[in-house]
XYZ file of C-alpha atoms in Angstrom:
450
model
C -9.421 -11.848 -4.743
C -10.043 -14.750 -2.374
C -12.739 -16.535 -0.399
C -12.478 -16.066 3.397
C -13.939 -19.551 3.803
C -10.368 -20.903 3.498
C -9.720 -19.625 7.038
C -11.548 -21.562 9.827
C -11.946 -18.547 12.145
C -14.568 -17.052 9.805
C -16.925 -19.956 10.531
C -17.750 -18.017 13.728
C -19.566 -15.385 11.669
C -23.092 -15.511 10.326
C -23.772 -15.720 6.557
C -24.985 -12.106 6.667
C -21.728 -10.951 8.276
C -19.661 -12.946 5.759
C -21.581 -11.379 2.876
C -20.720 -7.864 4.099
C -16.921 -8.424 4.086
C -14.825 -6.687 1.433
C -11.362 -6.927 3.027
C -10.058 -9.272 5.728
C -6.943 -10.462 7.524
C -6.319 -13.488 9.786
C -3.352 -13.243 12.167
C -1.957 -14.457 15.498
C 0.286 -17.341 16.577
C -2.678 -19.716 16.246
C -4.547 -17.900 13.474
C -6.988 -16.911 16.203
C -7.459 -13.173 15.501
C -9.171 -11.503 12.566
C -9.942 -8.017 11.268
C -12.334 -7.245 8.457
C -13.706 -4.232 6.592
C -17.294 -4.180 5.364
C -18.767 -2.738 2.195
C -19.813 0.273 4.321
C -16.134 0.844 5.282
C -16.753 -0.244 8.881
C -13.910 -2.061 10.670
C -14.525 -5.061 12.947
C -12.240 -7.377 14.936
C -12.801 -10.648 16.827
C -10.893 -13.578 18.357
C -8.210 -13.690 21.056
C -6.929 -10.314 22.262
C -3.554 -10.904 23.871
C -1.731 -7.591 24.497
C -4.644 -5.703 22.922
C -3.692 -7.000 19.463
C -7.309 -6.392 18.387
C -7.003 -2.694 19.211
C -10.146 -2.612 21.368
C -8.386 -0.948 24.321
C -8.575 -3.999 26.606
C -7.311 -7.581 26.707
C -10.768 -9.168 26.479
C -11.206 -11.860 23.828
C -14.417 -11.926 21.855
C -16.215 -14.362 19.561
C -18.600 -11.581 18.556
C -17.162 -8.953 16.160
C -16.396 -5.597 17.799
C -16.364 -2.390 15.806
C -13.219 -0.203 15.862
C -14.960 3.170 15.693
C -11.710 5.115 15.316
C -10.871 3.320 12.051
C -14.309 3.270 10.420
C -14.426 5.323 7.237
C -10.614 5.599 7.073
C -10.324 3.662 3.768
C -7.878 1.022 4.962
C -5.296 0.108 2.325
C -3.025 -2.477 3.971
C -2.343 -4.296 7.239
C 0.746 -5.961 8.699
C 1.333 -7.625 12.037
C 4.211 -8.767 14.233
C 4.773 -11.548 16.744
C 4.521 -9.274 19.809
C 1.682 -9.363 18.890
C 1.300 -5.919 17.338
C -0.497 -4.538 14.286
C 0.349 -1.856 11.686
C -2.421 -0.516 9.482
C -2.220 2.089 6.716
C -4.944 4.124 5.016
C -5.272 5.453 1.475
C -4.378 8.902 2.866
C -0.934 7.624 3.873
C -1.594 7.533 7.632
C -0.182 4.535 9.550
C -1.746 3.283 12.798
C -0.053 0.907 15.246
C -1.299 -0.968 18.324
C -0.629 -4.021 20.473
C 2.483 -5.206 22.290
C 5.210 -2.566 22.477
C 7.898 -4.082 24.701
C 10.570 -3.524 22.043
C 9.143 -0.168 20.828
C 7.812 -1.910 17.730
C 4.998 0.665 17.564
C 7.590 3.276 16.615
C 6.331 6.015 18.942
C 9.541 6.328 20.994
C 8.049 4.581 24.047
C 7.185 1.091 25.227
C 3.512 1.941 25.792
C 0.534 0.348 24.040
C -2.149 2.202 22.112
C -3.347 3.230 18.668
C -1.430 6.169 17.186
C -0.261 7.330 13.734
C 3.492 6.860 13.079
C 6.119 7.346 10.292
C 7.531 3.832 9.610
C 11.188 2.913 8.443
C 12.573 0.067 10.577
C 12.551 -0.374 14.348
C 11.991 -2.760 17.272
C 13.539 -6.145 18.057
C 16.593 -6.894 15.909
C 18.152 -10.006 17.432
C 18.445 -11.728 14.049
C 19.280 -8.641 11.993
C 15.739 -8.442 10.607
C 15.891 -4.624 10.492
C 18.683 -4.784 7.902
C 20.846 -2.228 9.710
C 24.050 -4.295 9.566
C 23.858 -5.255 13.251
C 21.616 -7.145 15.669
C 20.950 -4.417 18.232
C 17.362 -3.437 19.083
C 16.155 -0.101 17.696
C 13.835 2.089 19.813
C 12.918 4.575 17.048
C 12.605 4.303 13.236
C 15.852 4.300 11.228
C 16.333 4.104 7.449
C 17.871 0.919 6.022
C 21.152 2.252 4.608
C 21.746 -0.686 2.263
C 18.561 0.173 0.326
C 19.142 3.946 -0.029
C 20.094 3.640 -3.707
C 16.993 1.679 -4.792
C 13.282 2.455 -4.961
C 11.432 -0.034 -2.756
C 7.864 -0.838 -3.816
C 7.018 -3.437 -1.156
C 8.351 -4.706 2.195
C 7.038 -7.746 4.100
C 8.165 -9.181 7.437
C 8.265 -12.785 8.608
C 8.737 -14.009 12.169
C 12.368 -12.851 12.158
C 13.199 -12.097 8.527
C 12.384 -9.359 6.029
C 11.839 -9.230 2.252
C 11.905 -6.112 0.041
C 10.888 -5.678 -3.607
C 12.230 -2.829 -5.784
C 10.589 -1.052 -8.701
C 12.978 -2.970 -10.983
C 11.468 -6.296 -9.825
C 14.511 -7.210 -7.707
C 14.073 -9.139 -4.442
C 16.164 -8.490 -1.325
C 16.126 -10.512 1.913
C 17.744 -10.322 5.352
C 17.368 -11.519 8.950
C 16.898 -15.048 10.356
C 17.433 -17.991 7.996
C 17.078 -21.108 10.154
C 14.612 -22.686 7.724
C 16.015 -21.202 4.501
C 13.374 -18.442 4.510
C 15.807 -15.968 2.892
C 16.120 -18.147 -0.218
C 19.920 -17.856 -0.379
C 20.579 -21.590 -0.774
C 21.883 -21.926 2.798
C 20.703 -21.333 6.385
C 23.015 -18.478 7.402
C 21.453 -15.335 8.906
C 22.024 -12.007 7.130
C 22.378 -8.655 8.944
C 22.057 -6.605 5.733
C 19.906 -6.959 2.585
C 21.089 -9.433 -0.070
C 19.754 -9.806 -3.624
C 17.822 -13.069 -4.104
C 17.266 -14.630 -7.533
C 13.856 -16.162 -8.315
C 14.848 -18.063 -11.468
C 15.327 -15.314 -14.090
C 11.883 -13.782 -13.790
C 10.895 -10.325 -12.616
C 9.186 -10.445 -9.221
C 5.959 -8.417 -8.906
C 4.832 -9.448 -5.396
C 6.445 -10.841 -2.247
C 4.841 -12.406 0.833
C 5.760 -13.271 4.434
C 4.000 -13.182 7.811
C 5.028 -13.033 11.478
C 3.513 -16.405 12.408
C 5.627 -18.451 10.006
C 9.137 -18.851 8.631
C 7.721 -19.071 5.103
C 8.374 -16.776 2.115
C 6.627 -16.514 -1.242
C 6.834 -14.480 -4.431
C 4.848 -14.032 -7.631
C 6.566 -13.217 -10.919
C 5.500 -11.175 -13.909
C 4.737 -14.411 -15.737
C 2.188 -15.370 -13.066
C 4.356 -18.044 -11.425
C 4.234 -18.410 -7.629
C 7.320 -19.539 -5.705
C 7.710 -20.486 -2.032
C 10.651 -21.222 0.264
C 11.514 -21.493 3.978
C 9.504 -23.668 6.387
C 6.858 -25.410 4.279
C 4.876 -28.106 6.125
C 7.859 -28.924 8.307
C 10.400 -28.998 5.477
C 13.215 -26.498 4.991
C 13.211 -25.226 1.403
C 16.360 -23.109 1.011
C 15.785 -21.899 -2.575
C 12.629 -20.505 -4.244
C 10.489 -23.474 -5.339
C 7.929 -23.221 -8.153
C 4.374 -24.109 -7.067
C 1.131 -24.762 -8.944
C -0.627 -21.873 -7.181
C -1.870 -18.752 -8.935
C -1.609 -16.422 -5.884
C 0.707 -16.102 -2.883
C -2.230 -16.258 -0.457
C -2.653 -19.961 -1.232
C 0.945 -20.638 -0.128
C 0.074 -19.560 3.410
C -3.367 -21.170 3.426
C -1.862 -24.542 2.411
C 1.742 -24.613 3.649
C 2.105 -22.196 6.582
C 1.477 -23.284 10.176
C -0.793 -21.801 11.406
C -2.865 -20.983 8.307
C -2.815 -17.189 8.589
C -3.163 -14.599 5.824
C -0.043 -12.583 5.125
C -1.884 -9.405 4.089
C -5.230 -7.656 4.038
C -7.230 -9.713 1.566
C -9.704 -8.476 -1.007
C -12.720 -10.728 -0.612
C -14.505 -12.151 -3.615
C -18.279 -12.114 -3.858
C -20.062 -13.276 -6.977
C -22.285 -10.209 -7.092
C -19.557 -7.609 -6.507
C -16.825 -6.282 -8.787
C -14.947 -3.024 -8.450
C -14.900 -0.550 -11.337
C -11.313 -1.546 -12.170
C -12.168 -5.248 -12.111
C -15.243 -4.744 -14.285
C -13.249 -2.701 -16.815
C -10.515 -5.328 -16.988
C -13.096 -8.064 -17.521
C -14.653 -6.279 -20.526
C -11.439 -5.833 -22.506
C -11.701 -7.556 -25.912
C -15.304 -8.592 -25.161
C -17.397 -9.002 -28.349
C -20.615 -8.962 -26.290
C -20.290 -5.346 -25.099
C -17.799 -3.764 -27.543
C -18.882 -1.160 -30.105
C -15.616 -0.994 -32.071
C -13.029 -3.387 -33.497
C -9.375 -2.863 -34.441
C -7.928 -5.158 -37.116
C -4.156 -5.718 -37.011
C -2.373 -8.417 -39.023
C -5.746 -9.987 -39.790
C -6.726 -10.277 -36.107
C -9.473 -8.395 -34.268
C -9.474 -6.632 -30.882
C -12.860 -5.601 -29.447
C -13.000 -2.326 -27.524
C -15.351 0.406 -26.313
C -15.157 3.905 -27.772
C -16.152 5.545 -24.501
C -13.310 3.840 -22.621
C -10.753 4.822 -25.253
C -11.904 8.453 -25.252
C -11.764 8.635 -21.460
C -8.321 7.044 -21.205
C -6.419 8.417 -24.202
C -6.146 11.877 -25.770
C -5.298 10.344 -29.144
C -8.651 8.547 -29.297
C -10.491 11.517 -27.819
C -9.350 13.497 -30.843
C -9.922 10.647 -33.271
C -13.564 10.047 -32.389
C -14.814 13.445 -33.470
C -17.563 13.911 -36.016
C -15.176 15.285 -38.631
C -12.845 12.239 -38.452
C -13.649 9.273 -40.711
C -12.796 6.846 -37.899
C -15.737 8.088 -35.817
C -18.206 6.442 -38.210
C -16.338 3.145 -38.648
C -17.059 -0.137 -36.880
C -13.654 -1.576 -37.827
C -10.391 0.416 -37.857
C -7.341 -0.961 -39.674
C -3.923 -0.531 -38.017
C -0.820 -1.176 -40.126
C 1.948 0.851 -38.447
C 2.168 -1.362 -35.350
C 2.208 -5.123 -34.786
C -0.701 -7.048 -33.259
C 1.092 -7.846 -29.912
C 2.119 -4.191 -29.518
C -1.293 -2.695 -30.284
C -3.130 -5.263 -28.184
C -0.810 -4.512 -25.240
C -1.528 -0.802 -25.681
C -5.305 -1.230 -25.717
C -5.140 -3.617 -22.764
C -3.071 -1.036 -20.874
C -5.942 1.445 -21.303
C -8.215 -1.045 -19.519
C -5.812 -2.317 -16.824
C -2.997 0.247 -16.298
C -0.479 -2.617 -16.660
C 1.844 -3.867 -19.407
C 3.086 -7.430 -19.911
C 5.467 -7.643 -22.883
C 8.976 -8.988 -23.595
C 11.650 -6.290 -24.124
C 11.650 -6.801 -27.907
C 7.948 -5.923 -28.176
C 8.317 -3.185 -25.567
C 10.467 -1.309 -28.096
C 7.494 -1.229 -30.460
C 5.209 -0.147 -27.634
C 7.663 2.619 -26.751
C 7.359 3.802 -30.362
C 3.560 3.791 -30.049
C 3.622 5.578 -26.693
C 5.841 8.266 -28.195
C 3.534 8.686 -31.206
C 0.429 8.908 -29.010
C 2.101 11.141 -26.364
C 1.446 8.581 -23.591
C 4.193 9.566 -21.146
C 3.271 7.118 -18.366
C 3.257 4.260 -20.853
C 6.689 5.384 -22.058
C 8.001 5.013 -18.497
C 6.492 1.534 -18.138
C 8.097 0.480 -21.428
C 11.453 1.808 -20.284
C 11.226 -0.252 -17.080
C 10.499 -3.408 -19.101
C 13.397 -2.715 -21.450
C 15.807 -2.066 -18.570
C 14.928 -5.390 -16.980
C 15.467 -7.235 -20.267
C 18.752 -5.661 -21.375
C 21.550 -8.065 -22.359
C 24.920 -7.800 -24.065
C 23.316 -8.940 -27.338
C 20.500 -6.367 -27.410
C 22.082 -3.493 -25.468
C 23.140 -1.421 -28.465
C 19.825 -1.960 -30.260
C 18.032 -0.749 -27.150
C 20.389 2.241 -26.933
C 19.575 3.107 -30.542
C 15.835 2.817 -29.875
C 16.110 5.064 -26.812
C 17.825 7.740 -28.914
C 15.252 7.374 -31.678
C 12.268 7.747 -29.324
C 13.801 10.522 -27.200
C 13.753 8.403 -24.010
C 16.588 10.168 -22.184
C 16.522 8.075 -18.991
C 16.559 4.827 -20.968
C 19.282 6.172 -23.269
C 21.531 6.905 -20.297
C 20.800 3.495 -18.754
C 21.635 1.639 -21.998
C 24.742 3.751 -22.534
C 26.095 2.913 -19.068
C 25.340 -0.777 -19.628
C 27.246 -0.690 -22.924
C 30.213 1.037 -21.260
C 30.267 -1.494 -18.406
C 30.245 -4.361 -20.951
C 32.120 -2.557 -23.720
C 34.262 -5.453 -24.987
C 31.323 -7.837 -25.301
C 28.974 -5.221 -26.786
C 31.435 -4.159 -29.499
C 31.645 -7.798 -30.609
C 27.914 -8.089 -31.314
C 26.330 -7.784 -34.741
C 23.993 -5.048 -33.499
C 26.955 -2.772 -32.711
C 28.417 -2.892 -36.227
C 25.032 -2.707 -37.958
C 24.238 0.697 -36.473
C 24.190 3.714 -38.762
C 27.380 5.753 -38.946
C 26.287 8.952 -37.143
C 24.935 7.077 -34.125
C 28.036 4.899 -33.904
C 30.284 7.962 -34.052
C 28.185 9.688 -31.411
C 28.461 6.670 -29.103
C 32.218 6.354 -29.549
C 32.718 10.085 -28.890
C 30.602 9.960 -25.736
C 32.330 6.782 -24.543
C 35.704 8.428 -25.082
C 34.714 11.396 -22.903
C 33.785 8.930 -20.158
C 37.290 7.438 -20.292
C 36.165 4.117 -21.793
C 39.268 3.893 -23.995
C 41.876 5.194 -21.558
C 43.566 1.789 -21.351
């Protein structure tokens, strides 16, 4: 969450108006337009209004916020904007609205007319630099799927002035389009007509950022590191560069020209926290906790009510006929401290941050506690961390914990790196039945035909 005071345009508003803001976005070629959502779910816009980029139905600029009645109460989830200028806005119900300049059919409604209307969004509009990722640079009047990304699950897409970034569920980053300032992060300045995989050190990427007003790109990794590349204060950075920032928003506030926001921001107020934020804050809090777990001599402070709400295992445990229901401290000896702490923190945050080695232990816990969603998260972590050295150990763990998808993934990895894997200690330390089963299955796949 951020403070809108970083963006000069908000100095036009009164303190009362500032205090009501819960989400906001600054956009435009001069950072001269803004949209914000209040705590009453009302939507307001103000600033310049070239090509009706404010969505008010006219081209009249305004220093006084105007309410967009048609979007009030729609529970806005995200907002993106292009250099037309045009705006795309999505709601929690999955409806996408588009308005503004439509000379290249960037509104996706099959015409070149302006107006607010719901659309289904793949990729369309101006494509002179290959920013649609279609393998060519011809303009596209209606939405078309990006063929090069058909085989992956895309979690996030962001668009710069003439380049595009995509993030998959595996934490892989793809980029394509214009690259005059190195904004693709490929190490050179050559444009790309189709998506290419971009390495951000060796870390898993969890968030990517770009905006139409700048040739700047940014990414945040699972370890909390923020990288930037492209045009940064007049310099061309052609590879992802590690910054000291803790969020990608600061990259654009400090290094982009103009200082726009690349997304719809959640606004921080000292007296306001969402339920999710409050819950996350109270994890392992001695002040409010009513129960402690002791693992390896260390304590973790939790709340019985939260555990019962979030986990069937604890809902059953904290019954009057269970001894644990009367205890203030519960000893855990079947799992390690990092694993059990990660599990309890997951119940408060819905996220997991563990290295693959510990994720194996968490997979064991998730299996024991019948936490299927947690099992899937663990499998994703393990997939991202697989190497030649640990591949067969991970395969064995997948078999042991009945994780069929992970088992198949590890098996294919072992087959694709068969020579190296069979030379590791883990391969020859496996028990006989599992080793025989692997060899038999590999033989059926033709692994030994040569």
